[in-house]
PDB file of C-alpha atoms in Angstrom:
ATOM      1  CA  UNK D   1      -1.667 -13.482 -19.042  1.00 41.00           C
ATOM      2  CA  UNK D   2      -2.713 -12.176 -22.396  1.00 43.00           C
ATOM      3  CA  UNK D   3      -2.867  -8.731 -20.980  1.00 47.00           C
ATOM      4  CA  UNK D   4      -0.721  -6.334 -19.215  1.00 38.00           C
ATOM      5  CA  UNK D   5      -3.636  -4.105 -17.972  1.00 43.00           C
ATOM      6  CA  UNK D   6      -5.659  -7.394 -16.261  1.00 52.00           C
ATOM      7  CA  UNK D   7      -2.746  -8.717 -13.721  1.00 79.00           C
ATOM      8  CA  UNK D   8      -3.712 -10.756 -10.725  1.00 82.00           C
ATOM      9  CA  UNK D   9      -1.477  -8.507  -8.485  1.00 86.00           C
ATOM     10  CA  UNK D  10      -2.752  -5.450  -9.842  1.00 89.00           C
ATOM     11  CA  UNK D  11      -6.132  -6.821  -8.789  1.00 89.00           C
ATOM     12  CA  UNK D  12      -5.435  -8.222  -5.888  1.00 89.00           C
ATOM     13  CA  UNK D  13      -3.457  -4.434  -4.560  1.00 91.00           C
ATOM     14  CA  UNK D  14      -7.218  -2.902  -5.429  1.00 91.00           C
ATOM     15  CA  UNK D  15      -9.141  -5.568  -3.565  1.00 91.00           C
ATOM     16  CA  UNK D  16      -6.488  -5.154  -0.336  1.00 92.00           C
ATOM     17  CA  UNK D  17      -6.795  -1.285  -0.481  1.00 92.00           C
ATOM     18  CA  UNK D  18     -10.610  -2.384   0.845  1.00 90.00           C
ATOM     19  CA  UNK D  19      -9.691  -4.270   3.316  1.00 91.00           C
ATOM     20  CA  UNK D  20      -6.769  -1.653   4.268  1.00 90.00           C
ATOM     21  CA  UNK D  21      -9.922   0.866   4.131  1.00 88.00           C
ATOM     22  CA  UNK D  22     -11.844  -1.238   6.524  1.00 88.00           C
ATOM     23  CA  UNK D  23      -9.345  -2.165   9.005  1.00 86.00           C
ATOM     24  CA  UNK D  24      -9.201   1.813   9.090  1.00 83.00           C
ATOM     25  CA  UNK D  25     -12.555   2.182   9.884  1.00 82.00           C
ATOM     26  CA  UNK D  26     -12.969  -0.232  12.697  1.00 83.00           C
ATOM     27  CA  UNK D  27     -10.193   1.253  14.288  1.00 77.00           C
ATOM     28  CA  UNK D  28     -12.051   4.440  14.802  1.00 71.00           C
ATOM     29  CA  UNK D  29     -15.109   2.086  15.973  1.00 74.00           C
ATOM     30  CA  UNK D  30     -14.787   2.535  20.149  1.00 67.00           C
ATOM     31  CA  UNK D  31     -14.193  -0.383  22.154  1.00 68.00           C
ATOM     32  CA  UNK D  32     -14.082  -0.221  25.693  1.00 67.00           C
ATOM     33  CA  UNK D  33     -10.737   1.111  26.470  1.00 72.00           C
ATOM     34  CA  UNK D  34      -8.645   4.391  24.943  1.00 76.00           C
ATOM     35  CA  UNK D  35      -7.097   4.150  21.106  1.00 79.00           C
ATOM     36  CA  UNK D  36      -5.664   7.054  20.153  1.00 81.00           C
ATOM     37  CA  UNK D  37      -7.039   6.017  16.561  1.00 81.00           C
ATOM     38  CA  UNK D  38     -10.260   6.595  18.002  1.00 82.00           C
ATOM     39  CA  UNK D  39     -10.284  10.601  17.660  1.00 85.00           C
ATOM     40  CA  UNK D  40      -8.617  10.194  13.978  1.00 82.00           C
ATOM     41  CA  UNK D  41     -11.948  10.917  11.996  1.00 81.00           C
ATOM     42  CA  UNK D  42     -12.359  14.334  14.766  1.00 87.00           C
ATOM     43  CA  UNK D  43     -11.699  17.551  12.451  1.00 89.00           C
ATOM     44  CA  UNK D  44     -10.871  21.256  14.126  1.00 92.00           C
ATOM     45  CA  UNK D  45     -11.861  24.479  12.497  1.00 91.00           C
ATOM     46  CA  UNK D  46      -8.634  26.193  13.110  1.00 90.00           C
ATOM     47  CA  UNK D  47      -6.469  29.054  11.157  1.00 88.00           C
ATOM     48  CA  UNK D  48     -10.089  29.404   8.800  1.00 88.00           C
ATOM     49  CA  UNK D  49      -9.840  25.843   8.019  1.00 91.00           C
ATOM     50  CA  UNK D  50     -11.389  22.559   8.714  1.00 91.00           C
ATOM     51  CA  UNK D  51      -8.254  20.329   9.925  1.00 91.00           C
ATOM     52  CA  UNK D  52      -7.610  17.102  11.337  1.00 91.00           C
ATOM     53  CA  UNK D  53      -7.001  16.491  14.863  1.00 90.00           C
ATOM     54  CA  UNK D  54      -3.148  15.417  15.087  1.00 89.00           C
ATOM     55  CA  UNK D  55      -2.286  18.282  12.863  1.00 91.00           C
ATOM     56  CA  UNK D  56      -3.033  20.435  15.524  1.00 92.00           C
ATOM     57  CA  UNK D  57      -2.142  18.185  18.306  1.00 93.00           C
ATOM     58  CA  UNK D  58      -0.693  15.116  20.265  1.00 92.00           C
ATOM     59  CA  UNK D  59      -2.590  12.462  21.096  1.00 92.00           C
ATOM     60  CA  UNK D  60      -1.657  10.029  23.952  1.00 91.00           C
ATOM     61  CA  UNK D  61      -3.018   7.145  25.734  1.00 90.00           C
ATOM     62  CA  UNK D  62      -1.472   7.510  29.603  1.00 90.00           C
ATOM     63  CA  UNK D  63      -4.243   4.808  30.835  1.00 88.00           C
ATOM     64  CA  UNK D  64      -6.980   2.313  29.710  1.00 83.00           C
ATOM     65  CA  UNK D  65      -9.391   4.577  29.717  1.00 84.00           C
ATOM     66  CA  UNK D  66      -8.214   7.628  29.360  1.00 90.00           C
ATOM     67  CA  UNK D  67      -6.839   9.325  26.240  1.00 91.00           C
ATOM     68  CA  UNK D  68      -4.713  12.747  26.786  1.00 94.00           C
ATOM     69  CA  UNK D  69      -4.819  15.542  23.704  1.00 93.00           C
ATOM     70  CA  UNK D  70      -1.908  17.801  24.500  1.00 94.00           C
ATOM     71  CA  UNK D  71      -2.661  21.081  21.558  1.00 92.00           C
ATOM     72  CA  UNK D  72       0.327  23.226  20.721  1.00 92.00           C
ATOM     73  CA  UNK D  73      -1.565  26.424  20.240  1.00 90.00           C
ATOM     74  CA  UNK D  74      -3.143  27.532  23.140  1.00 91.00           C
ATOM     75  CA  UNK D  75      -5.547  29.475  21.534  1.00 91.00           C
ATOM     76  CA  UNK D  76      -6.681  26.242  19.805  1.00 91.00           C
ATOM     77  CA  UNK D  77      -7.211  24.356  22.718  1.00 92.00           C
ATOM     78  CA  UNK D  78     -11.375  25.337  22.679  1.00 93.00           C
ATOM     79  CA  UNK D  79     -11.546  25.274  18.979  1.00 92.00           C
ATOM     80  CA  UNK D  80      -9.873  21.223  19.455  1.00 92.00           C
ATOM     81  CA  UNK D  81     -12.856  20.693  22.841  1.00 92.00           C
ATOM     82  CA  UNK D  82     -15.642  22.124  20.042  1.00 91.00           C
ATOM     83  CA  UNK D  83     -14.135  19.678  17.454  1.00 91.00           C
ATOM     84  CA  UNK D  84     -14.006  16.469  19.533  1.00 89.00           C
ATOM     85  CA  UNK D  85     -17.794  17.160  21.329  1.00 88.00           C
ATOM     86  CA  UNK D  86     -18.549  17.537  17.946  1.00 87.00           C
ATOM     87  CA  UNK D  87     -17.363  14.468  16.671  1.00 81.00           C
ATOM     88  CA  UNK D  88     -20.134  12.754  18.488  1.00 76.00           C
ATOM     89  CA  UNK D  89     -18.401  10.233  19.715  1.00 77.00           C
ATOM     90  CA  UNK D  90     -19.631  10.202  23.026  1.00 77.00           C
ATOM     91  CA  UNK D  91     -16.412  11.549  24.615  1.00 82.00           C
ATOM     92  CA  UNK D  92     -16.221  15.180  26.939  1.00 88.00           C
ATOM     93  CA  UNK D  93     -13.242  16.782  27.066  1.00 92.00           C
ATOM     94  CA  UNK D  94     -11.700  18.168  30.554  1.00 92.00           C
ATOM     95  CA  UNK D  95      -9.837  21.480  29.322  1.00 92.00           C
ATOM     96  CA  UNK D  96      -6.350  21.634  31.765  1.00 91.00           C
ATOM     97  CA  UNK D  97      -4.822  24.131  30.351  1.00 90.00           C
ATOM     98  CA  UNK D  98      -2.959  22.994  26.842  1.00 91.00           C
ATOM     99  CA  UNK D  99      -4.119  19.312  27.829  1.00 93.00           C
ATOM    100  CA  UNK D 100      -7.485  18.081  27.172  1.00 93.00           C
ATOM    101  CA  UNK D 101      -8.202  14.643  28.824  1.00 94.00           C
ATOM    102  CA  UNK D 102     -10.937  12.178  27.754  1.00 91.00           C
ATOM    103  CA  UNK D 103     -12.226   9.824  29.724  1.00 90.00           C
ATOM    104  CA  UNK D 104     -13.453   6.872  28.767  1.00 84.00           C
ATOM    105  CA  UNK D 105     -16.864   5.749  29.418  1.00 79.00           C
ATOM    106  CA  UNK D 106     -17.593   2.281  30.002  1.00 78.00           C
ATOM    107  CA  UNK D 107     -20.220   0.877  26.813  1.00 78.00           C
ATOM    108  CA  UNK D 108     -23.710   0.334  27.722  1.00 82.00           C
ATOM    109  CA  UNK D 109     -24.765  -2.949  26.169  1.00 86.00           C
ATOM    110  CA  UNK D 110     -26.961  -1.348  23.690  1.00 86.00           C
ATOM    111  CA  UNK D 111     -24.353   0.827  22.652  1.00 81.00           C
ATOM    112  CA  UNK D 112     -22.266  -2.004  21.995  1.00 85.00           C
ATOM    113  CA  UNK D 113     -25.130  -3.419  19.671  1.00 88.00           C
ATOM    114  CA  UNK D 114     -25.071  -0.366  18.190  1.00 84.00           C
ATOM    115  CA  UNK D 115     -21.483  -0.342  17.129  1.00 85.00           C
ATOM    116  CA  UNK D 116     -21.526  -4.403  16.008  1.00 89.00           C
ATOM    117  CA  UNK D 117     -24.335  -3.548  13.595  1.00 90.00           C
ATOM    118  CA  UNK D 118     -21.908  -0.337  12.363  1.00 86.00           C
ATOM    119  CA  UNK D 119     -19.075  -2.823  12.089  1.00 90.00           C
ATOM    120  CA  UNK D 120     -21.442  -5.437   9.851  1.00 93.00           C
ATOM    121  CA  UNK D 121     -22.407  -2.207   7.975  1.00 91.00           C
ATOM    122  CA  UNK D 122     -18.373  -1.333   7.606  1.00 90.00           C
ATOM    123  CA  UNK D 123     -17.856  -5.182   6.374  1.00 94.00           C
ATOM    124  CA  UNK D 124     -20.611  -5.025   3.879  1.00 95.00           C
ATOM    125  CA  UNK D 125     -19.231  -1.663   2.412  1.00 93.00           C
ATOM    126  CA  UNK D 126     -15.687  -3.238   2.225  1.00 94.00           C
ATOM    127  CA  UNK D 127     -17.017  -6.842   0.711  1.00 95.00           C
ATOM    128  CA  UNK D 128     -18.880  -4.548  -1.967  1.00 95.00           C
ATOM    129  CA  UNK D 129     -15.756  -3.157  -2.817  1.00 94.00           C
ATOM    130  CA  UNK D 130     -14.205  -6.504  -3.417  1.00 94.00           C
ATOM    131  CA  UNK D 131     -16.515  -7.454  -5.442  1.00 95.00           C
ATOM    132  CA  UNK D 132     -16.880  -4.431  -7.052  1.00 95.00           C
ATOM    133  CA  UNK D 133     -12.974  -4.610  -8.470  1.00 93.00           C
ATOM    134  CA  UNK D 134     -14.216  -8.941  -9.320  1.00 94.00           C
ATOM    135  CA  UNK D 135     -17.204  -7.438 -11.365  1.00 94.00           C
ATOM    136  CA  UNK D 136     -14.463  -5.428 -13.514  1.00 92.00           C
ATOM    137  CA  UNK D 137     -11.897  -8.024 -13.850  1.00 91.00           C
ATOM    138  CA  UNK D 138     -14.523 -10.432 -14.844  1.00 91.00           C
ATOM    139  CA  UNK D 139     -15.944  -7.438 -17.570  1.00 92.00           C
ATOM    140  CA  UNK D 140     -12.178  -7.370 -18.530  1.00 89.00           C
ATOM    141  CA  UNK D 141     -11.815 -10.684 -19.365  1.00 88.00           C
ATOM    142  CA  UNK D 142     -15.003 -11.144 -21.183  1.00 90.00           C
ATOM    143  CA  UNK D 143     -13.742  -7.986 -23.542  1.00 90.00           C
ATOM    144  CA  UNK D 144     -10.144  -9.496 -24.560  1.00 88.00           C
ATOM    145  CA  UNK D 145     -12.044 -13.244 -25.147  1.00 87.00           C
ATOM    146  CA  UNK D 146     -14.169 -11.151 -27.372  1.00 88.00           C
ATOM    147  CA  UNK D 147     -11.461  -9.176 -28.950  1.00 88.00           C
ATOM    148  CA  UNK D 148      -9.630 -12.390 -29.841  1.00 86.00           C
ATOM    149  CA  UNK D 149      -6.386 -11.258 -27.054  1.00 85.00           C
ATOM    150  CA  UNK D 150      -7.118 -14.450 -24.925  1.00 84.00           C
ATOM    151  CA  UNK D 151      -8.295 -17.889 -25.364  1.00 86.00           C
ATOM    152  CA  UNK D 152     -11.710 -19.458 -23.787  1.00 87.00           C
ATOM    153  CA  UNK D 153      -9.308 -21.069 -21.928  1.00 87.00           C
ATOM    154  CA  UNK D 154      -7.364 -18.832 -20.173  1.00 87.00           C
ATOM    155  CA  UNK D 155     -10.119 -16.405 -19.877  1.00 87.00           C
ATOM    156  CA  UNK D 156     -11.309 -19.390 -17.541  1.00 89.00           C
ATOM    157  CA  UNK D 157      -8.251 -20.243 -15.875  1.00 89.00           C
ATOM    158  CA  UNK D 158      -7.825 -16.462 -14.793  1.00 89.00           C
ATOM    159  CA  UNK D 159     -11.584 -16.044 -13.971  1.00 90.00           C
ATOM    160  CA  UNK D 160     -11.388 -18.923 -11.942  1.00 92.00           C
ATOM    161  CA  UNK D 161      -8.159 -17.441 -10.025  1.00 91.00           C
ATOM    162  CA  UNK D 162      -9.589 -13.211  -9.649  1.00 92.00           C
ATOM    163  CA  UNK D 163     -12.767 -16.001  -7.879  1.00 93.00           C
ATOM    164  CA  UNK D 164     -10.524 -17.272  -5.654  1.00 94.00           C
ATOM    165  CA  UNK D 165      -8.980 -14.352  -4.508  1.00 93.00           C
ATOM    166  CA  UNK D 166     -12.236 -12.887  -4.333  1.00 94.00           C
ATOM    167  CA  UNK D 167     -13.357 -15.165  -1.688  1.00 95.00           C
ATOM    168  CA  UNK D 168     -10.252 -15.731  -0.140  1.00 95.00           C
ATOM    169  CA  UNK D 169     -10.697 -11.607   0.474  1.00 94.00           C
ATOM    170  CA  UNK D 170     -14.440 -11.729   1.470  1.00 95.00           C
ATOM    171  CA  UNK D 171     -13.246 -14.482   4.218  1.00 96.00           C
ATOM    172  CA  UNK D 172     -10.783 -12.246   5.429  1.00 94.00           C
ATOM    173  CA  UNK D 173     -12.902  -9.416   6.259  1.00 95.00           C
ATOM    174  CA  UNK D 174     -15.093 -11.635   7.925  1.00 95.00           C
ATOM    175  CA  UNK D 175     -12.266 -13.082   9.993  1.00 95.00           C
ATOM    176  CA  UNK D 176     -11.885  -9.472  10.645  1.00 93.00           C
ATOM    177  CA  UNK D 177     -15.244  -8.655  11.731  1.00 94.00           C
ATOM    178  CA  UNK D 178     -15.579 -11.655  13.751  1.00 94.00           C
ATOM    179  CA  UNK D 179     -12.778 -10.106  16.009  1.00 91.00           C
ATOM    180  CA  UNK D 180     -14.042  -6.573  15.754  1.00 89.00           C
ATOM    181  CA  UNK D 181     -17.245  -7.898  16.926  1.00 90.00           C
ATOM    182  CA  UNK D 182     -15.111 -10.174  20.158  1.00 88.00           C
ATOM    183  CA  UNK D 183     -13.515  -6.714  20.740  1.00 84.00           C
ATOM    184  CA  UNK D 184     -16.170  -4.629  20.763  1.00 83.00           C
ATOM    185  CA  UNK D 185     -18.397  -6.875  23.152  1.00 82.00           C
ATOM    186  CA  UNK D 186     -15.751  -7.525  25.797  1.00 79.00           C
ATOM    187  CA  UNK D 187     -16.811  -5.980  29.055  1.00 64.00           C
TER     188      UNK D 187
END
Protein backbone atom coordinates (compact mmCIF):
# COMPACT_ATOMS: atom_id res chain seq x y z
CA UNK A 1 0.00 0.00 0.00
CA UNK A 2 1.32 3.40 -0.86
CA UNK A 3 -0.52 4.82 2.05
CA UNK A 4 -0.79 4.37 5.68
CA UNK A 5 -4.15 6.28 6.03
CA UNK A 6 -6.00 3.92 3.06
CA UNK A 7 -5.47 0.22 4.72
CA UNK A 8 -7.76 -2.58 3.73
CA UNK A 9 -8.26 -3.47 7.48
CA UNK A 10 -8.87 -0.08 8.47
CA UNK A 11 -11.62 -0.20 5.86
CA UNK A 12 -12.84 -3.24 6.28
CA UNK A 13 -13.23 -2.44 10.67
CA UNK A 14 -15.55 0.70 9.26
CA UNK A 15 -17.58 -1.39 6.85
CA UNK A 16 -18.08 -4.28 9.86
CA UNK A 17 -19.04 -1.53 12.44
CA UNK A 18 -22.34 -1.46 9.87
CA UNK A 19 -23.00 -4.64 9.92
CA UNK A 20 -22.23 -4.77 13.88
CA UNK A 21 -24.85 -1.70 13.80
CA UNK A 22 -27.37 -3.76 11.99
CA UNK A 23 -27.16 -6.98 13.67
CA UNK A 24 -27.99 -4.51 16.68
CA UNK A 25 -30.93 -3.34 15.25
CA UNK A 26 -32.63 -6.51 14.26
CA UNK A 27 -32.15 -7.71 17.54
CA UNK A 28 -34.48 -5.17 18.94
CA UNK A 29 -36.88 -6.14 15.85
CA UNK A 30 -39.65 -8.61 17.85
CA UNK A 31 -39.99 -12.03 16.79
CA UNK A 32 -42.39 -14.19 18.23
CA UNK A 33 -40.92 -15.23 21.45
CA UNK A 34 -39.14 -13.02 24.52
CA UNK A 35 -35.37 -11.42 23.89
CA UNK A 36 -34.36 -9.54 26.50
CA UNK A 37 -32.59 -7.38 23.66
CA UNK A 38 -35.93 -6.54 22.70
CA UNK A 39 -36.59 -3.70 25.47
CA UNK A 40 -32.81 -2.36 24.85
CA UNK A 41 -33.89 0.77 22.70
CA UNK A 42 -36.83 1.43 25.93
CA UNK A 43 -35.48 4.70 27.83
CA UNK A 44 -36.88 5.72 31.60
CA UNK A 45 -37.14 9.26 32.78
CA UNK A 46 -35.72 8.62 36.14
CA UNK A 47 -33.50 10.80 38.80
CA UNK A 48 -34.44 14.04 36.08
CA UNK A 49 -32.95 12.11 33.37
CA UNK A 50 -33.78 10.19 30.32
CA UNK A 51 -31.97 6.64 30.98
CA UNK A 52 -31.80 3.38 29.51
CA UNK A 53 -33.68 0.50 30.68
CA UNK A 54 -30.95 -1.97 32.25
CA UNK A 55 -29.45 0.93 34.05
CA UNK A 56 -32.27 0.98 36.12
CA UNK A 57 -33.09 -2.62 36.00
CA UNK A 58 -32.78 -6.46 35.32
CA UNK A 59 -34.08 -7.91 32.57
CA UNK A 60 -34.88 -11.69 32.37
CA UNK A 61 -36.42 -14.11 30.11
CA UNK A 62 -38.11 -16.96 32.66
CA UNK A 63 -40.28 -18.32 29.51
CA UNK A 64 -40.84 -18.08 25.68
CA UNK A 65 -43.00 -15.58 25.91
CA UNK A 66 -42.61 -13.87 28.69
CA UNK A 67 -39.88 -11.39 29.62
CA UNK A 68 -39.54 -10.40 33.55
CA UNK A 69 -38.09 -6.60 34.42
CA UNK A 70 -37.13 -6.86 38.06
CA UNK A 71 -36.33 -2.55 38.95
CA UNK A 72 -34.17 -1.90 41.97
CA UNK A 73 -35.84 1.29 43.01
CA UNK A 74 -39.17 0.86 43.91
CA UNK A 75 -40.14 4.16 43.34
CA UNK A 76 -39.02 3.62 39.71
CA UNK A 77 -40.98 0.79 39.06
CA UNK A 78 -44.04 3.22 37.31
CA UNK A 79 -41.58 5.57 35.85
CA UNK A 80 -39.87 1.92 34.06
CA UNK A 81 -44.15 0.72 33.13
CA UNK A 82 -44.45 4.59 31.53
CA UNK A 83 -41.08 3.98 29.72
CA UNK A 84 -41.73 0.53 28.21
CA UNK A 85 -45.73 1.46 27.12
CA UNK A 86 -43.99 4.15 25.74
CA UNK A 87 -41.62 2.45 23.76
CA UNK A 88 -44.41 1.36 21.53
CA UNK A 89 -43.52 -1.79 21.16
CA UNK A 90 -46.65 -3.36 21.59
CA UNK A 91 -45.83 -4.85 25.03
CA UNK A 92 -48.10 -4.02 28.60
CA UNK A 93 -46.49 -4.32 31.56
CA UNK A 94 -48.14 -6.27 34.72
CA UNK A 95 -46.73 -4.12 37.78
CA UNK A 96 -46.06 -7.04 40.81
CA UNK A 97 -44.57 -5.17 43.02
CA UNK A 98 -40.61 -4.50 42.04
CA UNK A 99 -41.29 -7.03 39.04
CA UNK A 100 -42.88 -5.99 35.93
CA UNK A 101 -43.77 -8.96 33.60
CA UNK A 102 -44.37 -8.74 29.82
CA UNK A 103 -46.10 -10.96 28.05
CA UNK A 104 -45.64 -11.77 24.85
CA UNK A 105 -48.19 -11.46 22.26
CA UNK A 106 -48.34 -13.78 19.52
CA UNK A 107 -47.63 -11.57 15.82
CA UNK A 108 -50.54 -11.02 13.69
CA UNK A 109 -49.48 -11.73 10.14
CA UNK A 110 -49.62 -8.20 9.12
CA UNK A 111 -47.59 -7.24 11.87
CA UNK A 112 -45.08 -9.56 10.81
CA UNK A 113 -45.13 -7.80 7.27
CA UNK A 114 -44.73 -4.91 8.99
CA UNK A 115 -41.54 -5.75 10.75
CA UNK A 116 -39.90 -7.67 7.37
CA UNK A 117 -40.35 -4.41 5.48
CA UNK A 118 -38.53 -2.57 8.80
CA UNK A 119 -35.85 -5.22 8.57
CA UNK A 120 -35.36 -4.51 4.48
CA UNK A 121 -35.43 -0.82 5.59
CA UNK A 122 -32.59 -1.73 8.47
CA UNK A 123 -30.54 -3.69 5.54
CA UNK A 124 -30.74 -0.85 3.15
CA UNK A 125 -29.51 1.68 5.88
CA UNK A 126 -26.60 -0.73 6.75
CA UNK A 127 -25.68 -1.57 2.81
CA UNK A 128 -25.61 2.40 2.43
CA UNK A 129 -23.18 2.52 4.98
CA UNK A 130 -20.96 0.06 3.25
CA UNK A 131 -20.94 1.69 0.48
CA UNK A 132 -20.74 4.83 1.88
CA UNK A 133 -17.03 3.94 3.55
CA UNK A 134 -16.35 2.18 -0.63
CA UNK A 135 -17.32 5.71 -2.02
CA UNK A 136 -14.39 7.21 0.28
CA UNK A 137 -11.82 4.64 -0.21
CA UNK A 138 -12.42 4.81 -3.86
CA UNK A 139 -12.16 9.08 -3.49
CA UNK A 140 -8.92 8.12 -1.57
CA UNK A 141 -7.37 6.34 -4.06
CA UNK A 142 -8.21 8.53 -6.91
CA UNK A 143 -6.40 11.54 -4.72
CA UNK A 144 -2.89 9.66 -4.06
CA UNK A 145 -2.97 8.40 -8.11
CA UNK A 146 -3.35 12.06 -8.63
CA UNK A 147 -0.83 13.19 -6.16
CA UNK A 148 1.75 10.88 -7.74
CA UNK A 149 1.81 8.49 -4.01
CA UNK A 150 0.53 5.38 -6.00
CA UNK A 151 0.78 3.91 -9.35
CA UNK A 152 -2.32 3.35 -11.94
CA UNK A 153 -1.60 0.11 -11.03
CA UNK A 154 -1.97 -0.36 -7.64
CA UNK A 155 -4.60 2.21 -7.39
CA UNK A 156 -6.38 -0.70 -9.43
CA UNK A 157 -5.24 -3.60 -7.66
CA UNK A 158 -6.53 -2.00 -4.28
CA UNK A 159 -9.77 -0.65 -5.89
CA UNK A 160 -10.41 -3.88 -7.15
CA UNK A 161 -9.84 -5.49 -3.49
CA UNK A 162 -12.01 -2.36 -1.12
CA UNK A 163 -14.81 -3.94 -4.39
CA UNK A 164 -14.53 -7.12 -3.20
CA UNK A 165 -14.90 -6.59 0.23
CA UNK A 166 -17.58 -4.37 -0.56
CA UNK A 167 -19.68 -7.04 -1.93
CA UNK A 168 -18.49 -9.70 0.04
CA UNK A 169 -20.13 -7.21 2.99
CA UNK A 170 -23.36 -6.32 1.05
CA UNK A 171 -23.84 -10.35 0.73
CA UNK A 172 -23.47 -10.70 4.24
CA UNK A 173 -26.13 -8.48 5.34
CA UNK A 174 -28.30 -10.04 3.03
CA UNK A 175 -27.47 -13.48 4.38
CA UNK A 176 -28.45 -11.70 7.46
CA UNK A 177 -31.69 -10.42 6.46
CA UNK A 178 -32.66 -13.51 4.80
CA UNK A 179 -32.63 -15.10 8.38
CA UNK A 180 -34.10 -12.10 10.11
CA UNK A 181 -36.83 -12.34 7.68
CA UNK A 182 -37.10 -16.77 8.44
CA UNK A 183 -37.16 -15.55 12.09
CA UNK A 184 -39.46 -13.08 12.05
CA UNK A 185 -42.15 -15.10 9.96
CA UNK A 186 -42.02 -18.31 11.99
CA UNK A 187 -45.34 -18.90 13.64
Amino acid sequence: MASAVHDIKEIETRMRASIDALKREFSGLRTGRASANLLDPVQVMVYGSRMPLNQVATVSVPEPRMISVQVWDRSNVMAVDKGIREANLGLNPIVDGQILRLPIPALTADRRQELVKLAHKYAEQGKVSIRNVRREAMDLLKKLEKDGKMSQDDHRGNSEKVQELTDRLIKEIDATLVTKEAEIQKV
